Coordinates of C-alpha atoms in Angstrom, one line a residue:
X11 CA 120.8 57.6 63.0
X12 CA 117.6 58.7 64.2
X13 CA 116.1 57.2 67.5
X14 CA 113.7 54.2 67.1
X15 CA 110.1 54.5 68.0
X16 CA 108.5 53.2 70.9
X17 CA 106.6 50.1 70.1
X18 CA 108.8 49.4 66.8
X19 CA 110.0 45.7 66.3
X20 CA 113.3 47.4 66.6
X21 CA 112.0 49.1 70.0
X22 CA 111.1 45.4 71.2
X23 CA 115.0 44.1 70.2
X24 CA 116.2 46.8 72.2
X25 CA 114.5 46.0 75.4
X26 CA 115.9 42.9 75.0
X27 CA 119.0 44.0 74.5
X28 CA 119.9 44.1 71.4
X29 CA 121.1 47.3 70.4
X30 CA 124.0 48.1 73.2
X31 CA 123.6 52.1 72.5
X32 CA 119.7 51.9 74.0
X33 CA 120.3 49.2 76.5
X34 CA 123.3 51.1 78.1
X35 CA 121.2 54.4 78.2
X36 CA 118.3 52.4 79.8
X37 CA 120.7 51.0 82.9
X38 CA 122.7 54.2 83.1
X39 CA 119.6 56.2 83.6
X40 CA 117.9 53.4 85.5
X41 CA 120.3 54.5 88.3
X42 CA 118.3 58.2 88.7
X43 CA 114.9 56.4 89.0
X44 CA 116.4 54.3 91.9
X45 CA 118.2 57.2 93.4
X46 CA 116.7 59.6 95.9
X47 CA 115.7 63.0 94.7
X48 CA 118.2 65.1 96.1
X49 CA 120.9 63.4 93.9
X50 CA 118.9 63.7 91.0
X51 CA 119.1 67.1 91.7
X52 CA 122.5 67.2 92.0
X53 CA 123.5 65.6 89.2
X54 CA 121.3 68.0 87.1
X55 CA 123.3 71.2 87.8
X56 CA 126.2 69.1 88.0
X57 CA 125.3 68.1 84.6
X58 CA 124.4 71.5 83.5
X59 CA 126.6 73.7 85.0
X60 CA 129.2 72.4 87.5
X61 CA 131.3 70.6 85.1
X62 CA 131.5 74.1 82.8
X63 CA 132.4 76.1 85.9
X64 CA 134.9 72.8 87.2
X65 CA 136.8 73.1 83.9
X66 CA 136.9 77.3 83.9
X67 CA 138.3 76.4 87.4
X68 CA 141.1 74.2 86.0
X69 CA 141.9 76.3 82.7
X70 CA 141.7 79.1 85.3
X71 CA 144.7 77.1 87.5
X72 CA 146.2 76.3 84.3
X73 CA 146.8 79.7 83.3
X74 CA 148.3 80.4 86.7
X75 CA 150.9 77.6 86.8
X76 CA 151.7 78.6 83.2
X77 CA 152.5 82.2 84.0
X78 CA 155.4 80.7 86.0
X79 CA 157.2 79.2 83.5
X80 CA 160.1 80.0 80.8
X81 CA 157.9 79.2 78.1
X82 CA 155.1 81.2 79.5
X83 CA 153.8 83.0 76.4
X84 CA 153.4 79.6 74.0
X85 CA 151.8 78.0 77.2
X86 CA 149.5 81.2 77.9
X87 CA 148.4 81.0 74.1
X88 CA 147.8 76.9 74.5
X89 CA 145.6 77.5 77.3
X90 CA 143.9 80.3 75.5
X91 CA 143.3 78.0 72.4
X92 CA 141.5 76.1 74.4
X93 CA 137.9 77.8 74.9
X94 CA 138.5 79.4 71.4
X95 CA 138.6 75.6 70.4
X96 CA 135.4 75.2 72.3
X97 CA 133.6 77.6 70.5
X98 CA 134.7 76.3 66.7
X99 CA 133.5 72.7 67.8
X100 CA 130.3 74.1 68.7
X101 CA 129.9 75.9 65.6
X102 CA 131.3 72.9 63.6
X103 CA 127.8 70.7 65.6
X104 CA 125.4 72.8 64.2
X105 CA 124.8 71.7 60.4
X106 CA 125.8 68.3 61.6
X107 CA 123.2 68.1 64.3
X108 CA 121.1 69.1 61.3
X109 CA 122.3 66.5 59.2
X110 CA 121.9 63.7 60.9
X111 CA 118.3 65.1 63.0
X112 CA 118.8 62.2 65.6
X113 CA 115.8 62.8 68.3
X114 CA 116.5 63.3 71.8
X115 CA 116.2 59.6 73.5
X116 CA 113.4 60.7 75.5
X117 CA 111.6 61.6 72.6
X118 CA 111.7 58.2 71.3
X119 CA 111.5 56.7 74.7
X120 CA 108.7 58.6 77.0
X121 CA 108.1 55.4 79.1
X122 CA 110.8 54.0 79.6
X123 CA 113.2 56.8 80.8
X124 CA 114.0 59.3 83.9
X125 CA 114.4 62.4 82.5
X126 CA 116.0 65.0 84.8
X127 CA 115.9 68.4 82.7
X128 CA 112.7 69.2 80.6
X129 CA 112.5 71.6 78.0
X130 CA 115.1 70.0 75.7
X131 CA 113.9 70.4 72.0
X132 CA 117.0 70.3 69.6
X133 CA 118.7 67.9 68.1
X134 CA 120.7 65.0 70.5
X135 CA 124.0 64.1 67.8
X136 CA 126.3 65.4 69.2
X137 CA 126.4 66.3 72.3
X138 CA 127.4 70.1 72.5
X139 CA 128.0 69.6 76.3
X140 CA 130.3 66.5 75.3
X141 CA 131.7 68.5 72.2
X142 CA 132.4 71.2 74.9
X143 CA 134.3 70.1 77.9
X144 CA 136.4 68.0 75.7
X145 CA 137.9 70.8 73.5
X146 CA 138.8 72.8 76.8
X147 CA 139.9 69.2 78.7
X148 CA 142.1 68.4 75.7
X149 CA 143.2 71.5 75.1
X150 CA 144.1 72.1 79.3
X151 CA 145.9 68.9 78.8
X152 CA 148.1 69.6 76.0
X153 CA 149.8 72.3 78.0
X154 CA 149.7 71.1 81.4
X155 CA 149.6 67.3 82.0
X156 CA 148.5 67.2 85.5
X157 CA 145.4 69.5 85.5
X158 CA 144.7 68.0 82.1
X159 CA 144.2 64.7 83.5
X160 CA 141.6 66.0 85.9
X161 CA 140.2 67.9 83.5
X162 CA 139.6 65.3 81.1
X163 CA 138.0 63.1 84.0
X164 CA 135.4 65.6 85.0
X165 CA 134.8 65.6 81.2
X166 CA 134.5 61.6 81.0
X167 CA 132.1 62.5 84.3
X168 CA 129.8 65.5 82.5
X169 CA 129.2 62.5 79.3
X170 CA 127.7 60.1 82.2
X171 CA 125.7 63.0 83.9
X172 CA 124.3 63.7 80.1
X173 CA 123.3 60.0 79.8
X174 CA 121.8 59.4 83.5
X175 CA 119.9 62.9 82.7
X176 CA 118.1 61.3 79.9
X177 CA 119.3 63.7 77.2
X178 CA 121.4 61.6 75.3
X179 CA 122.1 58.4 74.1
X180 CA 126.1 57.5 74.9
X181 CA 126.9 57.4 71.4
X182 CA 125.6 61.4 71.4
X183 CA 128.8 61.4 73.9
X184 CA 131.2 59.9 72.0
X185 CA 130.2 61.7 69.2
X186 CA 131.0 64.8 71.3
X187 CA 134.0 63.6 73.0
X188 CA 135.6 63.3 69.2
X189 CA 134.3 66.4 68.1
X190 CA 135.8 68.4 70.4
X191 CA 139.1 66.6 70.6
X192 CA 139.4 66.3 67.0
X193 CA 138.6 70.2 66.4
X194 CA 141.3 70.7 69.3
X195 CA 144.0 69.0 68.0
X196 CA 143.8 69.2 64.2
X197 CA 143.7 73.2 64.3
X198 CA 145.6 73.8 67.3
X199 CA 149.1 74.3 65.0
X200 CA 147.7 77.2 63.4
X201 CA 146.1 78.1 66.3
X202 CA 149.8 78.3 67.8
X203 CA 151.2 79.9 64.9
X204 CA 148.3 82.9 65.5
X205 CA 148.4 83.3 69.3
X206 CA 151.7 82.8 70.4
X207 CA 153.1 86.1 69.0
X208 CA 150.4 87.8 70.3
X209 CA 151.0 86.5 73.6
X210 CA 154.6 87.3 73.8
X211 CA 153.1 90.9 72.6
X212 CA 151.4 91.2 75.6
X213 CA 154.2 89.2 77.8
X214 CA 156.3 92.6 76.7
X215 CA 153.4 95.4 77.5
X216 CA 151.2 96.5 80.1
X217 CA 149.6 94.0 80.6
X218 CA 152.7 91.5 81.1
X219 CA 150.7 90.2 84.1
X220 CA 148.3 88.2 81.9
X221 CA 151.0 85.7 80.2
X222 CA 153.7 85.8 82.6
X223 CA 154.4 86.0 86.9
X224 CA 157.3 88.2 87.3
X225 CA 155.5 91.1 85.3
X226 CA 158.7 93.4 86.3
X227 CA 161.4 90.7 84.8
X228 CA 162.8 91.2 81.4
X229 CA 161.3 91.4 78.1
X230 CA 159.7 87.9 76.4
X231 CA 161.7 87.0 73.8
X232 CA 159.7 85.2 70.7
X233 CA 160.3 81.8 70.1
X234 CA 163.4 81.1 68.4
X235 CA 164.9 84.5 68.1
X236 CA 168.4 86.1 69.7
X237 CA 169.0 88.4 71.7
X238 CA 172.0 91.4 72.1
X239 CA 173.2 92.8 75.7
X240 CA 174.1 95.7 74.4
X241 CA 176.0 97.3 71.5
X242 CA 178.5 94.7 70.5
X243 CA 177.8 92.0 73.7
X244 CA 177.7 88.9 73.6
X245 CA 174.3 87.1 72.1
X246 CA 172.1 85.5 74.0
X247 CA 169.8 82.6 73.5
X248 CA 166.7 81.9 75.2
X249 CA 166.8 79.3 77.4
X250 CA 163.9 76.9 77.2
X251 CA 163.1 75.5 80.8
X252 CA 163.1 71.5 79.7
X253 CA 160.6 70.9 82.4
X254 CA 157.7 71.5 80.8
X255 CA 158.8 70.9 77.0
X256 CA 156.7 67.3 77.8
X257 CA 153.9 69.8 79.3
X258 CA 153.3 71.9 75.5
X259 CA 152.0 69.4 73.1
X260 CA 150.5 71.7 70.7

């Protein structure tokens, strides 16, 4: 999969138009050499950075909305899964990035491309920025449908910025895009299975504030079990706030 080389019969095709994966990165980055400077710039750190800190932002909400909610401690641990699923997808990159050894596209491709952040030396398949804000995206989403749909926009929005940048071909996007979701997904039932008793551990401590709002209400109940008012009284059973059963995917 690696790139092809400038002035390659292949290289010729693809100026031509033959291989959609080049000629899409040529016209999306074709838009930062007709751009003025100051948007260049912009999209760099938005690139770079503001899409990481957009997504914190929206986990951050997330977790906020989530507190409020009857199933607070499984929601809590769904957003928590979320950068912990981030981090295994990036892990997960590194011996295939070293598998596959796919230069970066400006590597292949000095002349013909506007490349926006220098320095760049590794590997381009997959895109760990992709990889990244899709895990979190996905994983905001699977708890809380309407920041997860924002979410997984600004990530859709951080796989252009990667391609305008010059720093990857879109396929290096996709690439990332299914890493990170599949990683996400895939593990997040045992992810469950791990966090959400220690979340309802802390929903019942001192630090109740973290999974749940009204910190001074009763005692979290784990999933699923009973409890007693009292010696002899009358059982009670959660109640599961129906709500948001369509919000908790994982």
């Amino acid at each position: 999969m690696a790139g092809l080389t400038l002035g390659s019969p292949l290289a010729a095709d693809v100026r031509e138009g033959s291989n959609p994966d080049v000629s899409l990165l040529y016209d999306i980055n074709g838009l930062a050499e007709d751009a003025p400077h100051w948007c260049d710039r912009l999209m760099e750190f938005i690139g770079e950075f503001g899409v990481v800190f957009g997504l914190l932002a929206l986990l951050l909400g997330a977790w906020w909305s989530a507190r409020k909610r009857s199933d607070a401690a499984s929601a809590v641990a769904g957003l928590a899964w979320a950068p912990l699923a981030a981090g295994i997808a990036l892990l997960a990159n590194i011996p295939i990035r070293g598998f596959v050894k796919r230069p970066r596209p400006f590597v292949d491709h000095p002349q013909e491309l506007e490349v926006l952040v220098a320095g760049k030396s590794d590997y381009s398949f997959v895109s760990d920025h992709s990889t990244l804000v899709a895990a979190i995206a996905v994983g905001i989403f699977m708890v809380n449908r309407k920041y997860g749909v924002i979410a997984l926009v600004v990530a859709l929005f951080a796989g252009f910025c990667r391609i305008y940048m010059g720093v990857h071909y879109p396929t290096d996007v996709v690439g990332g895009f299914a890493l990170g979701t599949a990683v996400t997904l895939l593990l997040a039932p045992l992810a469950m299975m791990l966090l959400t008793p220690l979340a309802t551990t802390v929903a019942n401590s001192r630090g109740s504030w973290l999974v749940r709002a009204n910190a001074g209400g009763p005692a979290v109940e784990p999933a699923g079990s009973v409890a007693q008012r009292g010696p002899g009284g009358p059982a009670v059973t959660p109640v599961t706030d129906k709500r948001h059963d369509s919000d908790l995917a994982a």
